[in-house]
PDB file of C-alpha atoms in Angstrom:
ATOM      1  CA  UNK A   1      91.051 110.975  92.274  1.00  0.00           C
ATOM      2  CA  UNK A   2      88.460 109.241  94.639  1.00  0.00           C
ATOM      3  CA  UNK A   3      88.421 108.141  98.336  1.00  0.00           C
ATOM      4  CA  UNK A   4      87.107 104.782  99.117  1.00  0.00           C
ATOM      5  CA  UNK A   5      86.636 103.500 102.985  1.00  0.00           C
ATOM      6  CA  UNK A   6      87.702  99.839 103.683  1.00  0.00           C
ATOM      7  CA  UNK A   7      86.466  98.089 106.897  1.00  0.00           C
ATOM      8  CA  UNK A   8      88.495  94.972 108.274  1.00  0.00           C
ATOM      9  CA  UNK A   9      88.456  93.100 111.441  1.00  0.00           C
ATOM     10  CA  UNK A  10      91.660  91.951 112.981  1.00  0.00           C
ATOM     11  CA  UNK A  11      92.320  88.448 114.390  1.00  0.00           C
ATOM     12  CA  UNK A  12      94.742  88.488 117.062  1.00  0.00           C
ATOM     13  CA  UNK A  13      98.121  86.650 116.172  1.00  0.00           C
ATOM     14  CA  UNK A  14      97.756  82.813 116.948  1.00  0.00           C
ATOM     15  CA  UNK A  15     100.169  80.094 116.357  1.00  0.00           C
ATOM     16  CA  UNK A  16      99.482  79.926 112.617  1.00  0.00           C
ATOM     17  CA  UNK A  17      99.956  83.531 111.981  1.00  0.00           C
ATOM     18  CA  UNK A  18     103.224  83.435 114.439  1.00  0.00           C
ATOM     19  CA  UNK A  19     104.757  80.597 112.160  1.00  0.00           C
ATOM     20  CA  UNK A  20     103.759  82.362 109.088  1.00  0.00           C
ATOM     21  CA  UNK A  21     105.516  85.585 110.551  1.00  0.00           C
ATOM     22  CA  UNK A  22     108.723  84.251 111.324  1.00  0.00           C
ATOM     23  CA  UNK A  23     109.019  82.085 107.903  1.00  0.00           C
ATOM     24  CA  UNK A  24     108.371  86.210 106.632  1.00  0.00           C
ATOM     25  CA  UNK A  25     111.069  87.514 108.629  1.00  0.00           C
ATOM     26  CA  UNK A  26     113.472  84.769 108.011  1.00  0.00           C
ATOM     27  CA  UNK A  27     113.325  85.178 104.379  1.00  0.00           C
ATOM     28  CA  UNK A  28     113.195  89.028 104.420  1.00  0.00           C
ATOM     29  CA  UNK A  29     116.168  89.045 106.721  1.00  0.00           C
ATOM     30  CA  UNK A  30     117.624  86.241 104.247  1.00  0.00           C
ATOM     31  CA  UNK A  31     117.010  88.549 101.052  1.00  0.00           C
ATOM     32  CA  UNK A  32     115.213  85.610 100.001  1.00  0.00           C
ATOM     33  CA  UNK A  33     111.323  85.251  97.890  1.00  0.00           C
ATOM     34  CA  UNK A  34     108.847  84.825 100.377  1.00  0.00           C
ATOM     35  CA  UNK A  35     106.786  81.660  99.777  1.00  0.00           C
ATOM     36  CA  UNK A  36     103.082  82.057  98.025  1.00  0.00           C
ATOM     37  CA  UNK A  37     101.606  80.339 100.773  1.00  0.00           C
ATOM     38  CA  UNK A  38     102.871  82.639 103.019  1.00  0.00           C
ATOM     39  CA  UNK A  39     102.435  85.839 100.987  1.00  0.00           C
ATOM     40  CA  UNK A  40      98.576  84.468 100.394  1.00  0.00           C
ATOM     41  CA  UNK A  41      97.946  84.309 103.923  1.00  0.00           C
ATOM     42  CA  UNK A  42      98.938  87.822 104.904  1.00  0.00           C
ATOM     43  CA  UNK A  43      96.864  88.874 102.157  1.00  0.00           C
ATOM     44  CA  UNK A  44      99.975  89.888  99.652  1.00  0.00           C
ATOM     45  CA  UNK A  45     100.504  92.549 102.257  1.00  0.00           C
ATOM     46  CA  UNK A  46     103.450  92.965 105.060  1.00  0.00           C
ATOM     47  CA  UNK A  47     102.221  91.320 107.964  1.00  0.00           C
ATOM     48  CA  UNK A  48     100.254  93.790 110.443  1.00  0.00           C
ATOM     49  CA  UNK A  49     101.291  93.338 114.105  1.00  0.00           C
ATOM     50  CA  UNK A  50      98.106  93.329 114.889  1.00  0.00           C
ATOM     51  CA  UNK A  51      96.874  89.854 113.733  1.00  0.00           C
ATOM     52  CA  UNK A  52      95.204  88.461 111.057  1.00  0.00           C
ATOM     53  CA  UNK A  53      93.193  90.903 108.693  1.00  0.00           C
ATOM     54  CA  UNK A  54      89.760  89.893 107.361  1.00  0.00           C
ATOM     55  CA  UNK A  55      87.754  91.489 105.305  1.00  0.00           C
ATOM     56  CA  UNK A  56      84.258  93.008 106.569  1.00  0.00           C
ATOM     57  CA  UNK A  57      82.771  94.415 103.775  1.00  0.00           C
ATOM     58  CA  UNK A  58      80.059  92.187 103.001  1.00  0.00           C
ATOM     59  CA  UNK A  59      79.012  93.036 106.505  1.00  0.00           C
ATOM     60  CA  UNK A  60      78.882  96.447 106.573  1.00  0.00           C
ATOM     61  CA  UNK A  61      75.853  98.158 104.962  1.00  0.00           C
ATOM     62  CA  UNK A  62      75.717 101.491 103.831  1.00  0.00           C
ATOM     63  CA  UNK A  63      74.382 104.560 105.791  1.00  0.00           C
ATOM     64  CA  UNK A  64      73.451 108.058 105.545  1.00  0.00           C
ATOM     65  CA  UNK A  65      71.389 110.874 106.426  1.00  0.00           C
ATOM     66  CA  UNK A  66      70.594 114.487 105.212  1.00  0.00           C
ATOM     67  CA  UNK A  67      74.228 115.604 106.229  1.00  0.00           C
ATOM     68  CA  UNK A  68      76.108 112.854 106.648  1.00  0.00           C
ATOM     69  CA  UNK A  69      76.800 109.053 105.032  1.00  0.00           C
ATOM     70  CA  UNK A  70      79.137 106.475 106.207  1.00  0.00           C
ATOM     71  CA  UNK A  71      78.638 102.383 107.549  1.00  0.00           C
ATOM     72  CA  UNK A  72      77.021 100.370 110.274  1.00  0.00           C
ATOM     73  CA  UNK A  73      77.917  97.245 110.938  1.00  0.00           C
ATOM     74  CA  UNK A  74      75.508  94.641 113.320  1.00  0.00           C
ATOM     75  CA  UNK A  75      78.184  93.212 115.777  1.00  0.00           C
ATOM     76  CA  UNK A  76      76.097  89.647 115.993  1.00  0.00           C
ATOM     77  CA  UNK A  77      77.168  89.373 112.367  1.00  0.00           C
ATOM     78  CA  UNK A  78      81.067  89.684 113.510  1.00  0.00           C
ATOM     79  CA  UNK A  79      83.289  86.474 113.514  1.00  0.00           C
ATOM     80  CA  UNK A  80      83.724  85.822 117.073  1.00  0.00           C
ATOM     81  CA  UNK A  81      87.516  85.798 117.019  1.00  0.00           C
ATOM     82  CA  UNK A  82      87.848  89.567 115.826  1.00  0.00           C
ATOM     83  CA  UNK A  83      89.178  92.055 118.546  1.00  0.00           C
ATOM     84  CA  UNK A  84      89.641  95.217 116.989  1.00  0.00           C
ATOM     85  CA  UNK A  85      87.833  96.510 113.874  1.00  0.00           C
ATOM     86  CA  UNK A  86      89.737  98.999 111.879  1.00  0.00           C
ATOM     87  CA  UNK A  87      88.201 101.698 109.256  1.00  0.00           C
ATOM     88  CA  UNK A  88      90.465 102.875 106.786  1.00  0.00           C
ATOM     89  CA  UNK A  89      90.349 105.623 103.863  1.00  0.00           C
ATOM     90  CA  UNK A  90      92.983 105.120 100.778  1.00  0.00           C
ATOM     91  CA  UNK A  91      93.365 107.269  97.469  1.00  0.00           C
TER      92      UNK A  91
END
């Protein structure tokens, strides 16, 4: 089995992402089907504390050397609303 690296920013919460979260909770707490819109905006994923999760991978361009390999990503190409970028390994 493989190892791949994902890169995303993070958005902190704003007033969209708080409405979205509570309509989430309310219907978890309520055992009841979370709406699409609302599972399309956190990405079909449980809503991350953090913020809003965006995708950076057509930003980040490949690197390596003789002994190593990994990313760089050019900051002026970030959306100015990200505060935290988070790298991530899955299996």
């Amino acid at each position: 089995m493989g190892m791949s690296t994902s890169i995303v920013g993070i958005r902190p919460p704003g007033k969209k992402w708080k409405k979205m979260k509570a309509i989430y909770d309310s219907c978890k707490d309520g055992d009841i089907e979370v709406p699409e819109i609302v599972e399309e905006f956190f990405d079909y994923e449980e809503p991350d504390e953090k913020g809003v999760i965006i995708d950076l991978e057509d930003i980040a361009e490949n690197w390596g050397s003789e002994y190593a390999e990994g990313f760089e990503i050019d900051t002026k190409k970030l959306p100015k609303d990200i505060t935290v970028i988070r790298f991530y390994n899955s299996y």
